[in-house]
CSV table of C-alpha atoms in Angstrom, one decimal:
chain,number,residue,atom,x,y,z
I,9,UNK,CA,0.6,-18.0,-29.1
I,10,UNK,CA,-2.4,-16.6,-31.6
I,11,UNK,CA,-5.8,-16.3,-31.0
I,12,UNK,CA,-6.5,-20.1,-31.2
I,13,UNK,CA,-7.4,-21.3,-27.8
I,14,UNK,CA,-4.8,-22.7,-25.5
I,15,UNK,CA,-4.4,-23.6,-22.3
I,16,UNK,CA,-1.5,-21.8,-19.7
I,17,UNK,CA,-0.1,-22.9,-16.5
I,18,UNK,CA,1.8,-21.4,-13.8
I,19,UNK,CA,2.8,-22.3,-9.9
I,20,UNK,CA,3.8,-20.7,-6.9
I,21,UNK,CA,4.9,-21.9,-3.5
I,22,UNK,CA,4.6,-21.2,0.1
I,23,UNK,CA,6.9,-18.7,2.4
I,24,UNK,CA,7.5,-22.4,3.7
I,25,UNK,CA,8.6,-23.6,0.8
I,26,UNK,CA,12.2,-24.7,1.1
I,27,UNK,CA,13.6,-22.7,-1.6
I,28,UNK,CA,11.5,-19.9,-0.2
I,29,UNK,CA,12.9,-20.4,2.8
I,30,UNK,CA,16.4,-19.9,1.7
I,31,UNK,CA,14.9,-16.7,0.0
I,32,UNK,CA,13.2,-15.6,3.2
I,33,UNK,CA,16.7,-15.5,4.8
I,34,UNK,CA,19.0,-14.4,2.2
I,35,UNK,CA,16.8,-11.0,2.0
I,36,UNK,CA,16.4,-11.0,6.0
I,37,UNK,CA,19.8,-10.8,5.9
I,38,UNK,CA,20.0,-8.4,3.2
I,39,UNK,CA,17.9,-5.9,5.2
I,40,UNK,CA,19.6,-6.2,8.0
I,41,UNK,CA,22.6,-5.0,6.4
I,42,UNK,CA,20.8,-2.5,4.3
I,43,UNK,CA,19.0,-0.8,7.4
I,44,UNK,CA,22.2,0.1,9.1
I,45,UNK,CA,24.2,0.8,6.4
I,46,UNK,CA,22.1,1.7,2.9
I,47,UNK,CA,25.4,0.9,0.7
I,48,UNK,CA,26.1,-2.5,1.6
I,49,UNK,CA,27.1,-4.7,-0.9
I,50,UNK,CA,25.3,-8.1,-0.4
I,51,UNK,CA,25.1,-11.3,-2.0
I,52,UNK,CA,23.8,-13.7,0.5
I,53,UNK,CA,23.1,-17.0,-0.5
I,54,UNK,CA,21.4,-19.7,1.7
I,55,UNK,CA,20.7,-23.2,1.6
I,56,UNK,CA,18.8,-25.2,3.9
I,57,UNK,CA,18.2,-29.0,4.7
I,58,UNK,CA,17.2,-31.2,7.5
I,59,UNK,CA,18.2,-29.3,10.7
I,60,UNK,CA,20.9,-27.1,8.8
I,61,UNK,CA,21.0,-23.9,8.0
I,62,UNK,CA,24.1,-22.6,5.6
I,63,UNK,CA,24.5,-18.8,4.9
I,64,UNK,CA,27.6,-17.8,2.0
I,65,UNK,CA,28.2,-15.1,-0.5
I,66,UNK,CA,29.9,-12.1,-0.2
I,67,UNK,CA,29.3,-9.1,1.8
I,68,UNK,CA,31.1,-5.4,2.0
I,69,UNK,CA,29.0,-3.4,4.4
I,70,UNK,CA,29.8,-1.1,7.9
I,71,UNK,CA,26.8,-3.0,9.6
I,72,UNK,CA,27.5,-5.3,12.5
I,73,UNK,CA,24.4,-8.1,11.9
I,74,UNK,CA,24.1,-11.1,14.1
I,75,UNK,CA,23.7,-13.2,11.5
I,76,UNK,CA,22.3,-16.8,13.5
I,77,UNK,CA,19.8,-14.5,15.2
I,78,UNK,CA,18.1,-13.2,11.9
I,79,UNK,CA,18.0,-16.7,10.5
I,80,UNK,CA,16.4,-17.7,13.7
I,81,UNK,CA,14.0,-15.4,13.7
I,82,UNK,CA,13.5,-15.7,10.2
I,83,UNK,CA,12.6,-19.5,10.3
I,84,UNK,CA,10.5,-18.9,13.1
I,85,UNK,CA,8.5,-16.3,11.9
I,86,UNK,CA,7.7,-18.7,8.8
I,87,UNK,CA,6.6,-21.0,11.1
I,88,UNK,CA,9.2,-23.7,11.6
I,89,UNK,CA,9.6,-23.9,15.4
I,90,UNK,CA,8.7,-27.8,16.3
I,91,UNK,CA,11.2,-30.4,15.7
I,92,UNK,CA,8.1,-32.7,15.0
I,93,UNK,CA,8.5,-31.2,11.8
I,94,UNK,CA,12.2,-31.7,11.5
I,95,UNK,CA,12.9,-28.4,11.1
I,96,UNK,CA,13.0,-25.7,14.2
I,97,UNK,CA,14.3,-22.5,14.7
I,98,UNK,CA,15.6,-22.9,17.9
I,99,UNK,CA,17.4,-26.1,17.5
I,100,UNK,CA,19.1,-26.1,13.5
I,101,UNK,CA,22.4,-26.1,13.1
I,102,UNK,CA,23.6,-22.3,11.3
I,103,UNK,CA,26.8,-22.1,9.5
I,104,UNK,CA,27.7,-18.5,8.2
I,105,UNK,CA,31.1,-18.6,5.7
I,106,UNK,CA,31.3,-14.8,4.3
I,107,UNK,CA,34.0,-12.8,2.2
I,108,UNK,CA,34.0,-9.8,1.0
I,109,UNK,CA,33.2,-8.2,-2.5
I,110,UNK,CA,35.8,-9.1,-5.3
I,111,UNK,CA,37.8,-5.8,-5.3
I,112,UNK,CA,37.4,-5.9,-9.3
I,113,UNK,CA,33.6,-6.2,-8.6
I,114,UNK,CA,33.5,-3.4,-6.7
I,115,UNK,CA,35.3,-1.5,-8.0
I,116,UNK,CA,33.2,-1.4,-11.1
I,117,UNK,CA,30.0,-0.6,-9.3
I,118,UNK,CA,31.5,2.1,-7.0
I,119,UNK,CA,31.2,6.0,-8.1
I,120,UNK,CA,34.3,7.4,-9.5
I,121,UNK,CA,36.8,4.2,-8.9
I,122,UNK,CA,36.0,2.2,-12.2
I,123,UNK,CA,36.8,3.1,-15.8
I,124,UNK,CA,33.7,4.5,-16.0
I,125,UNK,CA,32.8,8.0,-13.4
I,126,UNK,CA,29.2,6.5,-12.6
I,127,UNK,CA,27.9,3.6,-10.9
I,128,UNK,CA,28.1,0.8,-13.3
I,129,UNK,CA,26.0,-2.3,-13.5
I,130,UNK,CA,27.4,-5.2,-10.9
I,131,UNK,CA,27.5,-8.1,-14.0
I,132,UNK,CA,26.5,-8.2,-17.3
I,133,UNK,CA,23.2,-10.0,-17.9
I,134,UNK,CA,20.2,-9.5,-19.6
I,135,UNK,CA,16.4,-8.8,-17.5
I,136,UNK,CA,12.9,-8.3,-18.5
I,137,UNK,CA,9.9,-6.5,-17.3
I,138,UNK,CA,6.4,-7.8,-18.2
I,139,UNK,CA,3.0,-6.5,-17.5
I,140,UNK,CA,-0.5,-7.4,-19.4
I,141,UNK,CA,-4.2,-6.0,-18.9
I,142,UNK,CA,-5.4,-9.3,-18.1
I,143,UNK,CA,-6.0,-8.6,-14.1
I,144,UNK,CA,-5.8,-5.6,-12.1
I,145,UNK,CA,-2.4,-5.5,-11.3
I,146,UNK,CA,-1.7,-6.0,-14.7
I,147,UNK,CA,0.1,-9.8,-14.3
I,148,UNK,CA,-0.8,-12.6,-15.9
I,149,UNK,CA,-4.0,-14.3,-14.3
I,150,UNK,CA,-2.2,-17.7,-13.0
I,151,UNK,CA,0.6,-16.3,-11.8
I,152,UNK,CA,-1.6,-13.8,-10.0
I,153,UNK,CA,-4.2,-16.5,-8.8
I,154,UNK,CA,-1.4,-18.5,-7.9
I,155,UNK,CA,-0.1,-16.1,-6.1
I,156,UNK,CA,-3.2,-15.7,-4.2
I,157,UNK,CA,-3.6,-19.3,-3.3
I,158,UNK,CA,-0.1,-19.7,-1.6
I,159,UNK,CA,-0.8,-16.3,0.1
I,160,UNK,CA,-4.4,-17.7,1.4
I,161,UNK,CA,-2.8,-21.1,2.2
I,162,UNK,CA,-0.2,-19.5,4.4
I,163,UNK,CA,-3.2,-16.7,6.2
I,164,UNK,CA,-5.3,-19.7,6.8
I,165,UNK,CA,-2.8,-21.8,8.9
I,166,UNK,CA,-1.5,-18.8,10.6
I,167,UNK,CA,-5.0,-17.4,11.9
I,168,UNK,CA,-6.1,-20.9,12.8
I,169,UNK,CA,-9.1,-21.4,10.0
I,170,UNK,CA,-7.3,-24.5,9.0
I,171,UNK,CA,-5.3,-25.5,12.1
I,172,UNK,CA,-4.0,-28.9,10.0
I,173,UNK,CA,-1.8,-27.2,7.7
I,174,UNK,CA,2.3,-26.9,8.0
I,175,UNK,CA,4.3,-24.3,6.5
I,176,UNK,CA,5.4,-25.8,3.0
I,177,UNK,CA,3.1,-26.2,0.5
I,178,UNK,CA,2.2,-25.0,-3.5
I,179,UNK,CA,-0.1,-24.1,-6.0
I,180,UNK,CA,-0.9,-24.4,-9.7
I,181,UNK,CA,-3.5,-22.7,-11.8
I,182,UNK,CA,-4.3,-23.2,-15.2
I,183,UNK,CA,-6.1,-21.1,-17.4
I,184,UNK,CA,-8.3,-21.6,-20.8
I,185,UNK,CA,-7.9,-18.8,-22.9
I,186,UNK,CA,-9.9,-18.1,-26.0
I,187,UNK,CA,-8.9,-15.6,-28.9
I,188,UNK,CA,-6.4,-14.5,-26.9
I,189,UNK,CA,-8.4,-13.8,-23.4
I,190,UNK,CA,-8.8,-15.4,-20.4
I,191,UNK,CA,-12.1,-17.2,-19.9
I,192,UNK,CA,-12.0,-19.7,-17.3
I,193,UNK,CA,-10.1,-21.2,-14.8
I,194,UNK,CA,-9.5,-25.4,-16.0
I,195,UNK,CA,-7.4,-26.9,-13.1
I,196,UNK,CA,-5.9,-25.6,-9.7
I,197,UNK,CA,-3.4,-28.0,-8.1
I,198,UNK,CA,-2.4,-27.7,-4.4
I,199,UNK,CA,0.0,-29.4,-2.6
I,200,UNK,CA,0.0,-28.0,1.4
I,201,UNK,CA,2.2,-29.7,4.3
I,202,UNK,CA,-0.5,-31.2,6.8
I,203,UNK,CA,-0.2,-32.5,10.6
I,204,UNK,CA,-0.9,-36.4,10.6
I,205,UNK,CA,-3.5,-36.3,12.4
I,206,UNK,CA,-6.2,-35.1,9.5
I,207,UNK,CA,-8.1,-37.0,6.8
I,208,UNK,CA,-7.3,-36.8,3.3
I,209,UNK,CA,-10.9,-35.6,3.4
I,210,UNK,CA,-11.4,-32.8,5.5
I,211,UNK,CA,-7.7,-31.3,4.3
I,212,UNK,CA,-9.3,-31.4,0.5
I,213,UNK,CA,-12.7,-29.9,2.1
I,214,UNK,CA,-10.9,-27.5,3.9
I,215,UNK,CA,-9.0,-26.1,1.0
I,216,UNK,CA,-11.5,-26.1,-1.9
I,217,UNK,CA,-13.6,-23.9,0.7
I,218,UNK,CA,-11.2,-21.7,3.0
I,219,UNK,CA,-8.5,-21.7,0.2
I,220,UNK,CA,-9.7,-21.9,-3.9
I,221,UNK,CA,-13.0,-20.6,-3.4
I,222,UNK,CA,-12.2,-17.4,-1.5
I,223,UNK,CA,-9.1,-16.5,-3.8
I,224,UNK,CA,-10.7,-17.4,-7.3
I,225,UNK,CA,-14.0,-15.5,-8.5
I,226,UNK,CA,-16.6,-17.7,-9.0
I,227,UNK,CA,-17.4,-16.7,-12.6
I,228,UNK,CA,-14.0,-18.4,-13.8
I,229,UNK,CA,-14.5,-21.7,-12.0
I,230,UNK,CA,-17.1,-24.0,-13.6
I,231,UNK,CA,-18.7,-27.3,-13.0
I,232,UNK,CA,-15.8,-28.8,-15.1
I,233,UNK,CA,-12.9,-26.9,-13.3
I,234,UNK,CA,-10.6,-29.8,-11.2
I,235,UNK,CA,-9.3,-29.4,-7.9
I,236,UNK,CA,-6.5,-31.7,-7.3
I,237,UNK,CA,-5.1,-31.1,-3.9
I,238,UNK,CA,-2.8,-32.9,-2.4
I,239,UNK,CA,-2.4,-35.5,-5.1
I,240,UNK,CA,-0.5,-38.4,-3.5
I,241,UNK,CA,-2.7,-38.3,-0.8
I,242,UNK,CA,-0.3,-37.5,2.2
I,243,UNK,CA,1.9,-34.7,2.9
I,244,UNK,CA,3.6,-34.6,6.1
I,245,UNK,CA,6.7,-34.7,5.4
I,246,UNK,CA,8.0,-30.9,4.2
I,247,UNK,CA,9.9,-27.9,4.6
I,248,UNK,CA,14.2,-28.4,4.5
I,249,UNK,CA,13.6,-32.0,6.1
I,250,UNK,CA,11.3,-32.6,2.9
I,251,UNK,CA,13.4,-31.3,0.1
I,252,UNK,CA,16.8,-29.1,0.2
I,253,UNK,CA,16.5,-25.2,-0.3
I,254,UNK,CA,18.5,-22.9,-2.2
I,255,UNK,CA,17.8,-19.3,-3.0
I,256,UNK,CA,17.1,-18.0,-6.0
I,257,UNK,CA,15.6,-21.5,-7.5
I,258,UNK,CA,12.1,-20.2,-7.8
I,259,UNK,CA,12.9,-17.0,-10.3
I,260,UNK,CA,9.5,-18.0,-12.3
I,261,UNK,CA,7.6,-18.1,-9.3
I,262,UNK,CA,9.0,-14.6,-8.4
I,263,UNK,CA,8.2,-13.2,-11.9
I,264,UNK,CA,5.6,-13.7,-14.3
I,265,UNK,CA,4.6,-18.1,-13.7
I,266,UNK,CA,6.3,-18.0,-17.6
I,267,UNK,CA,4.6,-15.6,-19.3
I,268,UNK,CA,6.5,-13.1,-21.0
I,269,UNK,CA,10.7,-13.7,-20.6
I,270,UNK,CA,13.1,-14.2,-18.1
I,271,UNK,CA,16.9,-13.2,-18.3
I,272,UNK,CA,18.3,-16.1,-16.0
I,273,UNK,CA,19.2,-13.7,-12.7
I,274,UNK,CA,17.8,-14.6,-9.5
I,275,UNK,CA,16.3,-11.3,-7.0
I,276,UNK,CA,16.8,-12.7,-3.1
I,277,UNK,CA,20.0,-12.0,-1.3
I,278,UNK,CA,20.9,-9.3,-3.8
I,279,UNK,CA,21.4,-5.5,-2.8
I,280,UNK,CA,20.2,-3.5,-6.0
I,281,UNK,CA,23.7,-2.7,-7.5
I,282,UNK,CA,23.4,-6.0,-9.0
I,283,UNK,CA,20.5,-4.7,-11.8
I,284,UNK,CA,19.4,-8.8,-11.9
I,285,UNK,CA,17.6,-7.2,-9.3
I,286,UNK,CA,16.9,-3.5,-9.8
I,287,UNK,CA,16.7,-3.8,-13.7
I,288,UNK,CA,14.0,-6.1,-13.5
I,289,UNK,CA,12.3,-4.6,-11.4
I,290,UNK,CA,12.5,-0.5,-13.2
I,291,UNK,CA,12.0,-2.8,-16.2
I,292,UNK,CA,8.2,-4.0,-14.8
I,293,UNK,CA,7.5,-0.8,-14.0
I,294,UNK,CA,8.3,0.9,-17.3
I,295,UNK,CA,6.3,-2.4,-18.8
I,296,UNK,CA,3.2,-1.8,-16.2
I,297,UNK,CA,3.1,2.0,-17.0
I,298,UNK,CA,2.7,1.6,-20.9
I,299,UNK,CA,-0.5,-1.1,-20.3
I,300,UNK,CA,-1.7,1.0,-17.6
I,301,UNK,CA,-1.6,4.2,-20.1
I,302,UNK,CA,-3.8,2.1,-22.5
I,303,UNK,CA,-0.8,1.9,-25.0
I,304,UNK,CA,-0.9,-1.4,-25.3
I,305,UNK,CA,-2.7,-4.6,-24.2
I,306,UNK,CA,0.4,-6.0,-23.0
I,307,UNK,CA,4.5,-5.4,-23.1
I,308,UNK,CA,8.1,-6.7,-22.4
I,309,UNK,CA,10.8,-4.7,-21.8
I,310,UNK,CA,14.3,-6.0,-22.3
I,311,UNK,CA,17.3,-4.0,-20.8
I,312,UNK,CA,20.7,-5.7,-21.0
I,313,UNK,CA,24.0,-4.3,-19.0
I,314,UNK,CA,27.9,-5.1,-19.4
I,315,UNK,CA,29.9,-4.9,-15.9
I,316,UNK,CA,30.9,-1.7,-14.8
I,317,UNK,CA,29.1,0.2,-17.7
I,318,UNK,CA,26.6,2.7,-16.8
I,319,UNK,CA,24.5,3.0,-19.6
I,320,UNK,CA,22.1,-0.6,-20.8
I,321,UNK,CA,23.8,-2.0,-23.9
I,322,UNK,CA,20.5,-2.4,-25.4
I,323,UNK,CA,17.2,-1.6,-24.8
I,324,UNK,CA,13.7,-3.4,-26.4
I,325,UNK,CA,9.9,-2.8,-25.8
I,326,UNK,CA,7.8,-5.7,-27.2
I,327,UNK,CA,3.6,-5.4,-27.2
I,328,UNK,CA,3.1,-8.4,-29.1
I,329,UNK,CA,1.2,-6.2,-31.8
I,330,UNK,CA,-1.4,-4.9,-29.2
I,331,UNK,CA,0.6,-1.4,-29.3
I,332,UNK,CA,-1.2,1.6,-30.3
I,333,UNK,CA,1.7,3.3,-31.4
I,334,UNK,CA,5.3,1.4,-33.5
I,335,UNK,CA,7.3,-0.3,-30.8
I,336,UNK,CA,10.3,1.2,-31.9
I,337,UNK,CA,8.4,4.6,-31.3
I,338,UNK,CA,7.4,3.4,-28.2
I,339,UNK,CA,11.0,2.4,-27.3
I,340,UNK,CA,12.5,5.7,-28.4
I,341,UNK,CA,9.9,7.5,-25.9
I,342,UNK,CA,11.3,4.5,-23.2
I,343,UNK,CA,14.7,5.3,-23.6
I,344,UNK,CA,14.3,9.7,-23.6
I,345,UNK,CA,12.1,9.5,-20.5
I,346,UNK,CA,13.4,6.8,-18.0
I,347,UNK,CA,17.0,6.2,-17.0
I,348,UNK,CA,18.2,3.0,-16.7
I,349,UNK,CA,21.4,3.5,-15.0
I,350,UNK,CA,21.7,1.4,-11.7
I,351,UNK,CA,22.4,4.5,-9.7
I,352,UNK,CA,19.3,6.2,-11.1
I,353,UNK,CA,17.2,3.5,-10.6
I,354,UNK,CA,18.5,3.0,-7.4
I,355,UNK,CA,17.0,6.7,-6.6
I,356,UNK,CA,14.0,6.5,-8.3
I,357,UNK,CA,12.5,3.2,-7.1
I,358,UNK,CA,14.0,4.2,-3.5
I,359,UNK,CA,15.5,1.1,-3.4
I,360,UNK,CA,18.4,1.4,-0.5
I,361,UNK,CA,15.9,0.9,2.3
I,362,UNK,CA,15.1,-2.8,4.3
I,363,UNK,CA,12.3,-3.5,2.0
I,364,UNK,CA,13.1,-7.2,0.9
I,365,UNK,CA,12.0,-9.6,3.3
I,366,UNK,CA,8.1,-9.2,1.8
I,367,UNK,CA,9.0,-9.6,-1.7
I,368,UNK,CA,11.1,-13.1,-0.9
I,369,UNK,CA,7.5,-15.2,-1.2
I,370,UNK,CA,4.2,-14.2,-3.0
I,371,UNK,CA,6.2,-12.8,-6.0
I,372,UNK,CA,8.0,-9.6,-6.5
I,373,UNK,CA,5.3,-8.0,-8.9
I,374,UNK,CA,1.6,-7.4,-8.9
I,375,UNK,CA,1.4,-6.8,-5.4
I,376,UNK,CA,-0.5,-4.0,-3.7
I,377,UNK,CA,2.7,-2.4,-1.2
I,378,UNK,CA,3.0,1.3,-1.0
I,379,UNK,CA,7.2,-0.2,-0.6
I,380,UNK,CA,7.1,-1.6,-3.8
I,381,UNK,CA,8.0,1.4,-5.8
I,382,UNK,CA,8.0,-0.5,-9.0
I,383,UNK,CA,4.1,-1.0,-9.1
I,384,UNK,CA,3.5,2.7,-9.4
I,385,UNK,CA,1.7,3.4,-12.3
I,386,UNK,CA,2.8,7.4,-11.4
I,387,UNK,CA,4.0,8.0,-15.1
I,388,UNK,CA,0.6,6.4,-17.1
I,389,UNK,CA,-0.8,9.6,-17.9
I,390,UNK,CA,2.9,11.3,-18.9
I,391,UNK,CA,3.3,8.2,-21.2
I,392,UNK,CA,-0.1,8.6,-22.9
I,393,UNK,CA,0.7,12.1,-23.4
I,394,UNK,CA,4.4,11.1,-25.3
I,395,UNK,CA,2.5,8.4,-27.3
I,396,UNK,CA,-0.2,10.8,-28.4
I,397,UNK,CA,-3.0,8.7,-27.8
């Protein structure tokens, strides 16, 4: 994109949303293990549908978890706990089918067993990190507005300020940007889940004033900005009994609405051996540190890993030519000062405690969570130092 104008768009959904669901429990179950025993190895995949809840994947871990009771208590703390909605936490079905950890997995990503001494990465893949100066969290401004919405959408039925709305539901924003910039908001979409009893009036009311208008500053919506909510005019019908969930079928949602790049590896269910996870999320931080040191306006960071291998295969920092020093430079200063070996990532980012549940909705980045290590903007001033700036 240049400095022409041009319009962006990106979405984000509910903790009700049925993909988000299946999130919601893969990393419920995920800290369950990780609580009890901090080196479980977890990849918990869940799907849901109408009254059915099906938990796979493989687990090695010394933690006895009643699975059932966390997905119970997991759908019921989303909200789904009437059958009237055709989904309830007391009455679905649950299927768990577990194995454990492929021995020649494990064995890669285990100290001292592999062919390698250290911890090595738990596949090969490529990941990104992402941040740009556009908000104060240093995301993208739909993504964060987004965000926002879904977040505001989900606080308003759950303290009772709109007392029609049902769990499900999603957001779009889409931004007009002028020589490169942000200037004003052009369209927000919602879509929310609403009891029957409501007119399509007072649910579009409701939302333009309890919703858009307290999330989205009033200097980027203008007489020509266009709210369409609810679009087909009725949305009852929602949740597992709506659509069928799966996790890790929202990875744009949980990273950066499209901006930027995404690798292809999904975060939920995952323990952070598996550096889909833990990669992409050092690799935002290393991205959010450089914008937030005034190096540059905004910045990628690509890391890439081979199975078992401790050290990244390769290792790029992209500012789009808003960099105040050569991005190869600024690469070279990457690489000397942060590690991106999954065990020292692991450490750094703290990341063997029961911290996933929040991050399954609302996205993983931008978000204001002493817990989420990642967002620390601790090494800015170090990095402005190394960059000489």
């Amino acid at each position: 994109m240049g400095v022409q104008g041009y319009s962006f768009s990106s979405e984000s959904v509910t903790e009700g949303h049925p993909d988000k669901v299946a999130d919601g429990i893969s990393d419920a179950v995920l800290d369950s293990m990780i609580e009890q025993d901090p080196r479980s190895r977890v990849a918990c995949e869940t799907l849901v549908t109408t009254g059915l809840v099906l938990v796979a994947g493989e687990i090695t871990t010394k933690a006895i978890v009643d699975i059932p009771s966390v997905v119970r208590k997991t759908v019921s703390s989303i909200g789904y706990t009437d059958t009237d909605m055709g989904f309830d936490s007391a009455t679905c079905a649950v299927l768990v089918t577990l194995d454990k950890q492929s021995p020649d997995i494990s064995m890669g990503v285990t100290e001292g067993e592999g062919l390698f001494k250290e911890q090595g990465a738990g596949d090969q893949g490529l990941m990104f990190g992402f941040a740009c100066d556009e908000t104060p969290e240093l995301m993208p401004m739909a993504i964060s507005y987004a965000h926002k919405l879904t977040s505001r959408l989900t606080e308003a039925r759950k303290d009772g300020s709109l007392w029609f709305l049902r769990p499900d539901g999603k957001s779009q924003v889409t931004v007009r940007y002028e020589g490169g910039r942000p200037q004003r908001v052009e369209t927000v979409v919602i879509a929310a889940q609403h009891s029957p009893d409501v007119t399509y009036e007072n649910i579009k009311e409701g939302i333009i004033e309890e919703v858009i208008k307290k999330v989205i500053p009033g200097e980027m919506l203008t007489p020509d900005t266009k709210y369409l909510i609810n679009a087909t005019g009725r949305f009852v019908v929602g949740g597992p009994m709506g659509d069928c969930g799966l996790t890790g079928r929202k990875i744009i949602v949980d990273t950066y609405g499209g901006y930027g790049a995404h690798g292809g590896g999904a975060f939920s269910g995952k323990d952070p051996s598996k550096v889909d996870r833990s990669a992409s999320y050092m690799a935002r931080h290393v991205a959010k540190n450089i914008v937030a040191a005034g190096i540059a306006e905004k910045c990628l960071v690509q890391v890439a890993y081979a199975i078992g291998y401790p050290e990244p295969v390769s290792m790029m920092v992209n500012t789009y030519g808003t960099g105040k020093i050569d991005d190869d430079k600024l690469s070279e200063i990457v690489t000397t000062n942060f590690s991106f070996k999954p065990a020292a990532i692991i450490d750094y980012l703290k990341l063997l405690r029961p911290i996933y549940y929040k991050t399954a909705a609302n996205g993983h980045f931008g978000r204001n969570d002493s817990d989420f290590t990642w967002e620390a903007t601790n090494r800015a001033e170090e990095l402005r130092k190394l960059a000489q700036i």
